[in-house]
CSV table of C-alpha atoms in Angstrom, one decimal:
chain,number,residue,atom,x,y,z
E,6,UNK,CA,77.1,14.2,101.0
E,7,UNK,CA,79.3,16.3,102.9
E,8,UNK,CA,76.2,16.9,106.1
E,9,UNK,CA,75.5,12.9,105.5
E,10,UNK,CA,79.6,12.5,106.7
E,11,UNK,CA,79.7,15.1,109.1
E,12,UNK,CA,76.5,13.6,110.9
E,13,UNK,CA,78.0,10.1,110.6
E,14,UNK,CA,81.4,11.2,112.1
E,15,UNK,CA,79.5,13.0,114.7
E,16,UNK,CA,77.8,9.8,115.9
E,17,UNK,CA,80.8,7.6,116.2
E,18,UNK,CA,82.7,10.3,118.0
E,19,UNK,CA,80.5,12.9,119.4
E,20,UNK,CA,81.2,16.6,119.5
E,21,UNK,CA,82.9,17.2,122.8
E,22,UNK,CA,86.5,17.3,123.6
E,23,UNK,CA,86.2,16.6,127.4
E,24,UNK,CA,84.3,13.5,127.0
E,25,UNK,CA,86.6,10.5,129.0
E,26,UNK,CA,88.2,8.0,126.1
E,27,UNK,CA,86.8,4.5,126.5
E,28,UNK,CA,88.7,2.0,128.0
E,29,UNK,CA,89.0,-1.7,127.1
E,30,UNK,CA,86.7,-3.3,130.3
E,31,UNK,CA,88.9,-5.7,132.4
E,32,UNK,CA,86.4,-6.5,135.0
E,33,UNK,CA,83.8,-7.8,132.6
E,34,UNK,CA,85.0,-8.9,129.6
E,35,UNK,CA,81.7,-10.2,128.2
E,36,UNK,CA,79.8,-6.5,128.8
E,37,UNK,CA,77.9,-6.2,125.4
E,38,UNK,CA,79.9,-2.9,123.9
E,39,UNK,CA,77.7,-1.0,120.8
E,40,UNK,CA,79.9,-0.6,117.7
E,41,UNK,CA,80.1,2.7,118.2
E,42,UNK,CA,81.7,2.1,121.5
E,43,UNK,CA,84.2,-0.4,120.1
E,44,UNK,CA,85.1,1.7,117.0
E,45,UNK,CA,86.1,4.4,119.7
E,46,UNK,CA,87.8,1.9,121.5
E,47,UNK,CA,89.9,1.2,118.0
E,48,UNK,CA,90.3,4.8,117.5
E,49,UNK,CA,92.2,5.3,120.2
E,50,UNK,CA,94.6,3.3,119.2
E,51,UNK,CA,94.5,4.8,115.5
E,52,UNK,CA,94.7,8.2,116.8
E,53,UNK,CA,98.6,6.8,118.9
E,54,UNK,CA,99.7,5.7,115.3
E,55,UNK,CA,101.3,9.1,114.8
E,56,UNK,CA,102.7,9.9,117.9
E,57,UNK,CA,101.8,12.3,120.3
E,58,UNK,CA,98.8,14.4,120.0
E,59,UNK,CA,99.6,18.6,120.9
E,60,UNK,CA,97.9,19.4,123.7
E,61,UNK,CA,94.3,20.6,122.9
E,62,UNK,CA,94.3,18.8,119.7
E,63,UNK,CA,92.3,15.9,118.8
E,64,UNK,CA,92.8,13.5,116.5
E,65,UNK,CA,90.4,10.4,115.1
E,66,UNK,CA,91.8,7.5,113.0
E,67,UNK,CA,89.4,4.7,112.6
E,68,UNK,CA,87.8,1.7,110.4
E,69,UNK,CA,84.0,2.8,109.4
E,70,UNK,CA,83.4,-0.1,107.3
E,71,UNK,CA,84.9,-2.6,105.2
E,72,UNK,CA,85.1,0.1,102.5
E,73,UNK,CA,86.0,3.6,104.4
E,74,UNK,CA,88.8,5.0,106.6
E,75,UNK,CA,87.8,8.0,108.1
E,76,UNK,CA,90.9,10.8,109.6
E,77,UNK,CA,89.7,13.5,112.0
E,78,UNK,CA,91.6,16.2,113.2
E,79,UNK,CA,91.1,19.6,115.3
E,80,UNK,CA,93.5,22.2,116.6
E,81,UNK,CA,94.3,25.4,117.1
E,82,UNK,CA,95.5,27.6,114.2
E,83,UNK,CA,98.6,29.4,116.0
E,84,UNK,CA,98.4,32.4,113.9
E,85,UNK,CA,94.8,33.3,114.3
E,86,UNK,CA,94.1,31.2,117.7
E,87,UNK,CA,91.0,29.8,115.7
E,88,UNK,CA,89.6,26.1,116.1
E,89,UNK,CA,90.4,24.6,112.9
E,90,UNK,CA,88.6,20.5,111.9
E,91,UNK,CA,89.2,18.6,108.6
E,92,UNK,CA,87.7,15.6,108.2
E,93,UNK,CA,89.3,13.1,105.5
E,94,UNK,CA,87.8,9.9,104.1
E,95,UNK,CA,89.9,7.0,102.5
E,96,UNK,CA,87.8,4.9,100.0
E,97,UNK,CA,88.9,1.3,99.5
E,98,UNK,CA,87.9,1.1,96.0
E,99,UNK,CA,89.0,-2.1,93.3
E,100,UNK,CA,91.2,0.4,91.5
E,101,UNK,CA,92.7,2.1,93.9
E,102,UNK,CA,91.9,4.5,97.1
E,103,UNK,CA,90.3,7.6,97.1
E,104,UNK,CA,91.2,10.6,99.3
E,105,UNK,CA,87.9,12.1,99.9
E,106,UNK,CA,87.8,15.8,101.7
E,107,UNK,CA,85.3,18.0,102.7
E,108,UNK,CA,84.3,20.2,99.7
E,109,UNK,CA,84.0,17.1,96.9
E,110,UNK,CA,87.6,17.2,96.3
E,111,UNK,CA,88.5,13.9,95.4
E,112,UNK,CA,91.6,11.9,94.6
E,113,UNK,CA,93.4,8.6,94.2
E,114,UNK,CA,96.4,8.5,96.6
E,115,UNK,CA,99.7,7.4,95.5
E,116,UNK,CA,103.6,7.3,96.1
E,117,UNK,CA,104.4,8.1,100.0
E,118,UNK,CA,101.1,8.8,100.9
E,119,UNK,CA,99.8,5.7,99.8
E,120,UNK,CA,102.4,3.8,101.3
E,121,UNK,CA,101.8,5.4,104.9
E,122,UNK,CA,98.6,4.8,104.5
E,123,UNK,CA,99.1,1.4,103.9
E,124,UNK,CA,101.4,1.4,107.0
E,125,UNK,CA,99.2,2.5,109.4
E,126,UNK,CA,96.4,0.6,108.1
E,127,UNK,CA,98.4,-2.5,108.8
E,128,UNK,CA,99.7,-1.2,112.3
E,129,UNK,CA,96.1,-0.6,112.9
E,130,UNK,CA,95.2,-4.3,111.9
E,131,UNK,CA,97.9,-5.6,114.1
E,132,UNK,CA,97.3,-3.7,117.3
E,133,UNK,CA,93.6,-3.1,117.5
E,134,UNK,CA,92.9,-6.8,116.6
E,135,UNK,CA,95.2,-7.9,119.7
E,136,UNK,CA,94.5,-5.3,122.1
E,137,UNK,CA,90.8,-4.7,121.1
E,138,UNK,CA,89.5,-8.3,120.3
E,139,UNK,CA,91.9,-10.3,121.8
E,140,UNK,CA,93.0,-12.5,118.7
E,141,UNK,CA,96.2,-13.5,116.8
E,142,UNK,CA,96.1,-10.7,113.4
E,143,UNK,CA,97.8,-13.3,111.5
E,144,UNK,CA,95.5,-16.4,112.5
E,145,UNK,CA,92.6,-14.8,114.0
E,146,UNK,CA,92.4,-17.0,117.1
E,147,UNK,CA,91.8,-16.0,120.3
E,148,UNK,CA,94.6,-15.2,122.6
E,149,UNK,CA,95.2,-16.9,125.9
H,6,UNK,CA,100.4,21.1,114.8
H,7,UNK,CA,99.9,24.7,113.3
H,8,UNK,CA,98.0,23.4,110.1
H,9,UNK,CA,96.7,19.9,108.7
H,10,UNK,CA,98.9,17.6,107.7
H,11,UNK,CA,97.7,14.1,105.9
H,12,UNK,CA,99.7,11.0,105.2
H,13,UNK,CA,101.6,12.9,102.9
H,14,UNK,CA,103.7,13.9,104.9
H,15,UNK,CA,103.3,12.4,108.3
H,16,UNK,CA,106.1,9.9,107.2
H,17,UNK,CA,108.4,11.1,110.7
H,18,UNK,CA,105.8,11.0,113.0
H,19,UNK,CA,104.5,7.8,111.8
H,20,UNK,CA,108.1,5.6,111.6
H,21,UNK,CA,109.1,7.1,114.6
H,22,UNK,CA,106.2,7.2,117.0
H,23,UNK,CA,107.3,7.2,120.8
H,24,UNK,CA,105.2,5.3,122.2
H,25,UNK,CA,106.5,2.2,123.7
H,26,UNK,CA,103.4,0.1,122.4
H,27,UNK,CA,103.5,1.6,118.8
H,28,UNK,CA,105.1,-0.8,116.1
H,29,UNK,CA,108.5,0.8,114.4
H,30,UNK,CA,108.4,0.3,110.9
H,31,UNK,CA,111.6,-2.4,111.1
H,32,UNK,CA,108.9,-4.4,113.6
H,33,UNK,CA,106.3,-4.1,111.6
H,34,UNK,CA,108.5,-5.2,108.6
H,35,UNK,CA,109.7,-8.1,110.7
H,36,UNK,CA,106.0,-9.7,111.5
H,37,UNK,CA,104.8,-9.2,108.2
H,38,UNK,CA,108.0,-11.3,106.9
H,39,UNK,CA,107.3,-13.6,110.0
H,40,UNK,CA,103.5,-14.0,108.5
H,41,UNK,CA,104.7,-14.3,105.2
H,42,UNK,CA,107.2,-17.5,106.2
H,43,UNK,CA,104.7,-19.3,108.2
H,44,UNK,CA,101.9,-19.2,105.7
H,45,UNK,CA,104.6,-20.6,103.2
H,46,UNK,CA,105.7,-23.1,105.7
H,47,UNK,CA,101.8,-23.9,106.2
H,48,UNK,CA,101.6,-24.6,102.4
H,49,UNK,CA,100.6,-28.4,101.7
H,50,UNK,CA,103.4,-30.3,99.3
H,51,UNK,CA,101.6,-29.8,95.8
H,52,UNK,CA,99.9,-27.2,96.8
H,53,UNK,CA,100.9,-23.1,95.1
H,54,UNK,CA,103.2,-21.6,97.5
H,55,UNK,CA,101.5,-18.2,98.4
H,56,UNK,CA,103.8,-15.5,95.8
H,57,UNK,CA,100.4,-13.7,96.5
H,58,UNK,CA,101.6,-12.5,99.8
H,59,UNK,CA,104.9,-11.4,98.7
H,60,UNK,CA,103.8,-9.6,95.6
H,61,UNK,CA,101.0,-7.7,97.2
H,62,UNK,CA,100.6,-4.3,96.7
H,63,UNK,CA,99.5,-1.3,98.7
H,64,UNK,CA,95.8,-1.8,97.4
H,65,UNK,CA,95.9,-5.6,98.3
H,66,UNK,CA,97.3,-4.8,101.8
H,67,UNK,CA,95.0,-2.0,102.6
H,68,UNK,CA,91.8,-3.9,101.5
H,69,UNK,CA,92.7,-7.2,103.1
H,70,UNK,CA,93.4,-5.4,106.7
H,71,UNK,CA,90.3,-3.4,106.1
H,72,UNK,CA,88.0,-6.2,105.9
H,73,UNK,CA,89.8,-8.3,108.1
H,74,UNK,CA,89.0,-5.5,110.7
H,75,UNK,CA,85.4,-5.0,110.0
H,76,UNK,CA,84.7,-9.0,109.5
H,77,UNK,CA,86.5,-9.5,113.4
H,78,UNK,CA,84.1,-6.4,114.9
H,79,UNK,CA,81.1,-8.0,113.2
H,80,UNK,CA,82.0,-11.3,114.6
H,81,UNK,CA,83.2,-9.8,118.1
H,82,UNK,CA,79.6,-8.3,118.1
H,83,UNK,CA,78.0,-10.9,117.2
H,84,UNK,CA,80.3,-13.2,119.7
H,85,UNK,CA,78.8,-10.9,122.5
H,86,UNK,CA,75.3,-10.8,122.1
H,87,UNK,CA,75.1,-14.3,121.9
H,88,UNK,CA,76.7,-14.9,125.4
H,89,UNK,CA,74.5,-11.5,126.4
H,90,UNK,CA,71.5,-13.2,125.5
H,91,UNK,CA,72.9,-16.7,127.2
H,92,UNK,CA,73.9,-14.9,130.4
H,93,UNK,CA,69.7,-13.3,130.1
């Protein structure tokens, strides 16, 4: 399960820190993006929901699916100057969400976590519905 | 960021983001209160007012956004090829 993930978050983000972010296209706002290319484009707006990212850190906060959140992060352990990664999936399930990490630990989230989650989630809907796809979040028209 | 951190405790960074097109919480607050009154305003006369919205929970929240998201990429996609293949 965990190689299945790993190669799946691999695919939608790739492996390489120095790759350029995606921008939204201004010039041609028809080109036909993949979406791969517009789940990047969402995630990096996901990843701004928590502020600033540290310099040589990256960070991935995206939709997968109508089911699954996935959380990506990577830095640099100050103490032994090592590359660290942790990969965390979010689970919409009918009774609740489940926290899944790398190593089958598994849990339902509650109290503050679930609440932030539920925050950024919904800053997510709001921004990357307007900035991405051009639409009202509340209506889902288009936007003049 | 010496060591992960999760939503858990991310509360700070989150509410207090600086960057100028990130929502504040209080924002956020206010258009979800501005949603809430205009689908009760949109409410035909006999028709349930929406207590739905306003006793929603976390779950409810997280899973409407979620699909919401996914259903406008799928229709974005699908949106795009069609004027791809019209343009062809």
């Amino acid at each position: 399960m965990a190689d299945v993930f790993k190669k799946a978050l691999k695919l939608l983000t790739g492996n390489d820190t120095t790759t350029p972010k995606l921008t939204m296209p201004k010039n041609r706002p028809f080109k036909t993006l993949t979406e791969r290319e517009l789940i990047q484009l969402e995630s990096n707006i996901g990843s701004e929901l928590f502020g600033p990212i540290p310099a040589g850190n990256r960070r991935e906060f995206f939709n997968l699916d109508p089911t699954t959140w996935i959380w990506h992060e990577e830095w640099i352990d100050v103490d032994t100057g090592k590359k660290k990664v942790a990969t965390t999936r979010y689970e919409v399930h009918d009774n609740g969400i489940l926290k899944v990490l790398e190593g089958a630990k598994y849990k339902f989230i509650e109290g503050e976590e679930l609440r932030n989650l539920t925050v950024a989630v919904q800053m997510y809907h709001e921004r990357v519905i307007r900035e991405v796809y051009n639409r009202d979040p509340a209506t889902g028209e288009k936007l003049s | 960021m010496s060591e992960y951190t999760s939503f858990d405790n991310k509360t700070d960074v989150l509410l207090h983001a600086s960057s100028e097109h990130v929502l504040t919480y209080a924002e956020f607050e206010a258009q979800r209160q501005q949603a809430e009154l205009r689908a009760q305003h949109e409410t035909q006369p006999g028709q349930q007012s929406t207590p739905e919205i306003a006793s929603a929970t976390p779950l409810d929240l997280i899973s409407q956004a979620t699909k919401n998201v996914w259903r406008v990429r799928q229709a974005h996609l699908e949106e795009t090829k069609d004027m791809f293949d019209l343009a062809a």
